[in-house]
Coordinates of C-alpha atoms and ligand atoms in Angstrom, one line a residue:
M1 CA -2.5 -8.5 -23.2
N2 CA -5.7 -10.5 -23.3
V3 CA -8.0 -9.5 -26.2
R4 CA -11.3 -11.0 -25.1
T5 CA -13.9 -8.4 -24.0
P6 CA -16.0 -9.6 -21.1
E7 CA -19.4 -7.9 -20.6
S8 CA -18.4 -6.1 -17.4
L9 CA -15.0 -4.5 -16.6
L10 CA -13.6 -2.2 -13.9
A11 CA -11.3 0.7 -14.7
A12 CA -8.4 1.2 -12.3
I13 CA -6.1 4.1 -11.6
D14 CA -3.0 3.7 -9.4
L15 CA -1.6 7.1 -8.6
G16 CA 1.9 7.2 -7.1
G17 CA 4.8 9.6 -6.7
T18 CA 6.7 8.3 -9.7
K19 CA 4.0 6.9 -12.1
I20 CA 0.3 7.0 -12.8
A21 CA -0.9 3.6 -14.0
G22 CA -4.3 2.8 -15.5
G23 CA -5.8 -0.6 -16.1
L24 CA -8.9 -2.5 -17.2
V25 CA -9.7 -5.4 -14.9
D26 CA -12.3 -8.1 -15.3
S27 CA -14.8 -9.4 -12.7
E28 CA -12.4 -12.1 -11.6
G29 CA -9.6 -9.5 -10.8
V30 CA -7.5 -10.3 -13.9
L31 CA -5.7 -7.3 -15.3
L32 CA -6.5 -7.2 -19.1
H33 CA -4.9 -4.0 -20.2
R34 CA -2.4 -1.6 -18.6
V35 CA -1.1 1.9 -19.4
Q36 CA 1.2 4.2 -17.6
V37 CA 2.6 7.8 -17.7
P38 CA 5.2 9.4 -15.4
T39 CA 3.9 11.5 -12.5
P40 CA 5.0 15.1 -12.9
A41 CA 5.3 15.2 -9.1
R42 CA 7.1 18.5 -9.1
G43 CA 4.9 20.0 -11.7
T44 CA 2.0 22.4 -11.4
E45 CA -1.6 21.3 -10.4
K46 CA -2.5 21.7 -14.1
E47 CA 0.4 19.4 -15.3
M48 CA -0.7 16.8 -12.7
T49 CA -4.3 17.0 -13.8
A50 CA -3.2 16.6 -17.5
A51 CA -1.3 13.5 -16.6
V52 CA -4.4 11.9 -15.1
T53 CA -6.5 12.9 -18.1
A54 CA -3.8 11.3 -20.4
V55 CA -4.2 8.0 -18.5
L56 CA -8.0 8.1 -18.9
D57 CA -7.7 9.0 -22.6
L58 CA -5.4 6.0 -23.1
L59 CA -7.8 3.7 -21.3
A60 CA -10.9 5.1 -23.0
G61 CA -9.2 4.4 -26.3
H62 CA -9.3 0.6 -25.6
P63 CA -12.2 -1.3 -27.2
G64 CA -13.0 -2.8 -23.8
W65 CA -13.8 0.6 -22.3
A66 CA -17.5 0.3 -23.4
A67 CA -17.8 -2.6 -20.9
V68 CA -16.5 -0.5 -17.9
R69 CA -19.1 -0.1 -15.2
A70 CA -17.1 1.7 -12.5
V71 CA -13.8 3.4 -11.9
G72 CA -11.5 2.9 -8.9
I73 CA -8.7 5.1 -7.8
G74 CA -5.9 4.1 -5.4
S75 CA -3.9 7.2 -4.6
A76 CA -0.8 8.1 -2.6
G77 CA -2.0 9.7 0.6
P78 CA -3.3 11.2 2.7
V79 CA -6.7 10.9 1.1
D80 CA -10.1 12.0 2.3
I81 CA -12.7 9.7 0.8
E82 CA -15.5 11.7 2.4
A83 CA -14.5 14.8 0.6
G84 CA -13.1 13.0 -2.5
T85 CA -9.7 14.7 -2.1
V86 CA -6.1 13.7 -2.0
S87 CA -3.0 15.5 -0.6
P88 CA -0.1 13.2 -1.6
V89 CA 3.0 14.0 0.5
N90 CA 5.3 13.7 -2.6
I91 CA 3.1 15.8 -4.9
P92 CA 3.2 19.3 -3.4
S93 CA 0.9 20.9 -6.0
W94 CA -2.0 18.7 -4.9
R95 CA -3.3 19.7 -1.5
A96 CA -6.9 18.7 -0.9
F97 CA -7.1 18.2 -4.6
P98 CA -10.6 17.0 -5.7
L99 CA -9.3 13.9 -7.6
R100 CA -12.6 12.0 -7.5
A101 CA -14.5 14.9 -9.1
E102 CA -11.7 15.5 -11.6
V103 CA -11.9 11.8 -12.8
A104 CA -15.7 11.8 -12.8
A105 CA -15.7 14.9 -15.1
H106 CA -13.7 13.1 -17.8
P107 CA -16.0 12.8 -20.8
A108 CA -15.4 9.0 -21.1
V109 CA -16.2 8.5 -17.4
A110 CA -19.3 10.8 -17.1
G111 CA -22.1 8.9 -15.4
L112 CA -20.0 6.0 -14.1
P113 CA -19.5 5.6 -10.3
V114 CA -16.0 6.6 -9.2
V115 CA -14.5 5.2 -5.9
L116 CA -11.4 6.8 -4.3
G117 CA -9.1 5.1 -1.7
G118 CA -5.6 5.3 -0.4
D119 CA -2.9 3.2 -2.0
A120 CA -2.4 0.9 1.1
V121 CA -6.1 0.4 1.4
A122 CA -6.2 -0.5 -2.3
M123 CA -3.4 -3.0 -1.8
T124 CA -5.4 -4.5 1.1
A125 CA -8.4 -4.8 -1.1
A126 CA -6.3 -6.5 -3.8
E127 CA -4.7 -9.0 -1.4
H128 CA -8.2 -9.8 0.0
W129 CA -9.7 -10.3 -3.4
R130 CA -6.9 -12.1 -5.3
G131 CA -3.9 -12.6 -2.9
A132 CA -2.7 -13.9 0.4
A133 CA -5.5 -12.4 2.5
R134 CA -8.2 -14.2 0.4
P135 CA -9.0 -17.0 2.9
Y136 CA -9.4 -14.7 5.9
R137 CA -12.2 -12.5 7.4
D138 CA -10.0 -10.3 9.7
V139 CA -6.8 -9.2 8.2
L140 CA -4.2 -6.5 8.4
C141 CA -2.2 -5.8 5.2
L142 CA 1.0 -3.8 5.3
V143 CA 3.1 -2.2 2.6
V144 CA 6.7 -1.8 3.9
S145 CA 8.7 0.2 1.5
T146 CA 10.1 3.8 1.7
G147 CA 7.2 4.3 4.2
V148 CA 4.8 2.0 6.0
G149 CA 1.2 1.9 4.8
A150 CA -1.6 -0.5 5.9
G151 CA -5.2 -1.3 5.7
L152 CA -7.8 -3.5 7.4
V153 CA -10.3 -6.1 6.4
I154 CA -12.8 -6.7 9.3
G155 CA -15.6 -9.2 9.2
G156 CA -14.8 -9.9 5.5
Q157 CA -15.2 -6.3 4.5
L158 CA -12.7 -3.6 3.7
H159 CA -12.7 -1.2 6.7
T160 CA -11.8 2.3 5.4
G161 CA -13.0 4.5 8.2
R162 CA -14.7 7.8 7.6
T163 CA -11.9 9.5 5.7
G164 CA -10.4 6.3 4.3
N165 CA -7.3 6.2 6.5
A166 CA -8.3 3.4 8.9
G167 CA -5.4 1.0 9.7
H168 CA -2.8 3.7 9.2
L169 CA -0.3 1.6 11.2
G170 CA 2.8 3.5 10.0
H171 CA 1.9 6.3 12.3
I172 CA 1.1 4.6 15.6
T173 CA 3.6 5.1 18.3
V174 CA 5.7 2.0 19.2
D175 CA 8.4 3.9 21.0
F176 CA 7.2 6.4 23.6
E177 CA 10.5 8.2 23.8
G178 CA 11.3 7.8 20.1
R179 CA 12.4 10.5 17.7
P180 CA 10.0 13.1 16.3
C181 CA 8.1 12.0 13.2
P182 CA 7.3 14.3 10.3
C183 CA 3.6 13.6 11.1
G184 CA 4.0 15.5 14.3
S185 CA 4.0 12.6 16.7
R186 CA 7.0 10.6 17.9
G187 CA 8.3 7.1 17.9
C188 CA 6.1 6.1 14.9
L189 CA 6.3 2.6 13.4
E190 CA 7.2 4.1 10.0
G191 CA 10.3 5.8 11.5
L192 CA 11.6 2.5 12.8
A193 CA 10.5 -0.1 10.2
S194 CA 10.5 1.5 6.7
G195 CA 13.2 0.9 4.2
T196 CA 14.4 4.5 4.9
A197 CA 14.6 3.7 8.6
I198 CA 16.5 0.4 8.0
A199 CA 19.1 2.3 6.0
R200 CA 19.4 5.0 8.7
T201 CA 19.6 2.5 11.6
A202 CA 22.4 0.6 9.8
A203 CA 24.3 3.8 9.0
E204 CA 24.0 5.1 12.6
S205 CA 25.2 1.8 14.0
G206 CA 28.5 2.1 12.0
W207 CA 27.5 -0.2 9.1
R208 CA 29.4 0.7 6.0
S209 CA 28.3 -0.3 2.5
P210 CA 30.9 -2.3 0.6
D211 CA 30.1 -0.4 -2.6
G212 CA 28.8 3.0 -1.6
D213 CA 25.1 2.0 -1.9
T214 CA 23.5 2.8 1.4
S215 CA 19.9 1.8 0.6
A216 CA 17.8 -0.8 2.5
N217 CA 18.5 -3.1 -0.4
A218 CA 22.2 -2.8 0.2
V219 CA 21.7 -3.4 3.9
A220 CA 19.7 -6.6 3.0
A221 CA 22.5 -7.8 0.7
S222 CA 25.0 -7.2 3.5
A223 CA 22.7 -9.0 6.1
R224 CA 22.4 -12.0 3.7
S225 CA 26.2 -12.3 3.8
G226 CA 26.1 -12.3 7.6
D227 CA 27.0 -8.8 8.5
P228 CA 26.0 -8.4 12.2
L229 CA 25.2 -4.6 11.9
A230 CA 23.0 -5.1 8.8
L231 CA 21.2 -8.1 10.6
A232 CA 20.7 -5.9 13.6
A233 CA 19.0 -3.2 11.4
F234 CA 16.6 -5.7 10.0
D235 CA 16.0 -7.1 13.5
A236 CA 15.1 -3.6 14.8
A237 CA 12.7 -3.0 12.0
A238 CA 11.1 -6.4 12.5
R239 CA 10.7 -5.7 16.2
A240 CA 8.8 -2.5 15.6
L241 CA 6.6 -4.2 13.0
A242 CA 5.9 -7.0 15.4
A243 CA 4.8 -4.6 18.1
G244 CA 2.5 -2.8 15.7
I245 CA 1.0 -6.0 14.3
A246 CA 0.6 -7.5 17.8
A247 CA -1.2 -4.4 19.0
T248 CA -3.6 -4.6 16.0
A249 CA -4.1 -8.3 16.5
T250 CA -5.0 -7.7 20.1
L251 CA -7.3 -4.8 19.2
V252 CA -9.4 -6.4 16.4
D253 CA -8.7 -10.1 16.8
L254 CA -6.9 -10.8 13.5
D255 CA -6.7 -14.0 11.5
A256 CA -3.7 -12.9 9.5
A257 CA -1.3 -10.1 8.8
V258 CA -0.1 -9.9 5.2
I259 CA 3.2 -8.0 4.6
G260 CA 4.2 -6.7 1.2
G261 CA 6.3 -3.9 -0.3
G262 CA 10.0 -3.7 -1.2
V263 CA 11.3 -4.4 2.3
A264 CA 9.2 -7.5 2.6
Q265 CA 11.0 -8.8 -0.5
A266 CA 13.9 -9.4 1.8
G267 CA 12.0 -12.6 2.8
D268 CA 13.3 -14.5 5.8
L269 CA 15.7 -11.6 6.6
L270 CA 12.5 -9.8 7.7
F271 CA 10.1 -12.6 8.4
A272 CA 12.3 -14.7 10.7
P273 CA 12.9 -11.9 13.3
L274 CA 9.3 -10.7 12.7
R275 CA 7.8 -14.0 13.8
R276 CA 10.2 -14.3 16.7
H277 CA 9.4 -10.8 18.1
F278 CA 5.7 -11.2 17.3
A279 CA 5.6 -14.3 19.5
G280 CA 7.0 -12.1 22.3
Y281 CA 4.5 -9.2 21.9
A282 CA 1.3 -11.1 20.9
A283 CA 1.2 -13.0 24.2
L284 CA -2.5 -13.6 24.6
P285 CA -3.5 -16.8 22.9
F286 CA -6.1 -15.3 20.5
A287 CA -3.5 -12.7 19.3
A288 CA -0.7 -15.3 19.1
R289 CA -2.6 -17.4 16.6
T290 CA -2.4 -14.6 14.0
V291 CA -0.5 -15.9 10.9
L292 CA 2.1 -13.7 9.3
L293 CA 2.3 -14.0 5.5
P294 CA 4.1 -12.4 2.6
A295 CA 1.9 -10.6 0.1
E296 CA 1.2 -12.5 -3.1
L297 CA 0.5 -9.8 -5.6
G298 CA 3.4 -7.9 -7.1
T299 CA 3.7 -4.8 -9.1
D300 CA 0.0 -4.9 -10.3
A301 CA -1.4 -4.9 -6.8
G302 CA -2.1 -1.2 -7.0
L303 CA -4.3 -1.6 -10.1
I304 CA -6.0 -4.7 -8.9
G305 CA -6.7 -2.9 -5.6
A306 CA -8.1 0.1 -7.4
A307 CA -10.4 -2.2 -9.3
A308 CA -11.4 -3.9 -6.0
L309 CA -12.4 -0.5 -4.7
A310 CA -14.5 0.1 -7.9
R311 CA -16.3 -3.2 -7.2
T312 CA -17.7 -1.6 -4.0
A313 CA -19.5 1.0 -6.1
Ligands
LIG401 ZN1 4.3 9.6 12.4

């Protein structure tokens, strides 16, 4: 890692269901130092809190820590940025957990501003600061992986909404008669377009994995070799995404939609049908001119995004 110590740094925490990463990021959005511990997702509240403390201890031990002027946290959601709490679906011991106050109380953090946001909103902030969304003022950013997360930049500013959940596109209805969603609604975009949904759509259509792997990655591999059922599963996901993005483009007059996450790494398998269906749903000229782009930032997007949140302090 880079050893120079600029005069002003941002500390970042990316809290997910499998790992808690920490980083020091400079004012240009360059990640200078990175640490990581596993998330004790099935552990007690105390074990979870200890893991966050461990990440902060590791970061605070870096000589650059003295230059840190704010701390940003991007967390698995739901989050409530008004209350400073998180209730990550995959971390049952944390419900309305006061994460912002917990981080602020760490001895090395005391006195620094601490900004909390959801992970998809952090990714949106990262893509707007350093990635594919950089040239645009009005952008929707999506993370399509096991779920579907999203965030909005409106008028050049990250738009979080009151609780930090604005742009939560995964849970808008794109199929009125669709199946019930764990969120309580039905026909949600996430239930049709996530990696989990792609794997299920393929399995239900009679697609059979050649080697027993039934993940969305396996469906993608099969689609690449021309399997019509695997291609149809990607087409169905792309269609649902297209409807959701077109609705958003019509609602807020987007310049661009940036799509990242594991499913987006399928590249043209997703983007070709996505662009085709989008042309059908975004019929009004102002919506049709929205450009659809792959995300540019990879595995460090979460940390760069958390730092981008800290910048707003
Ligand atoms: Zn839902």
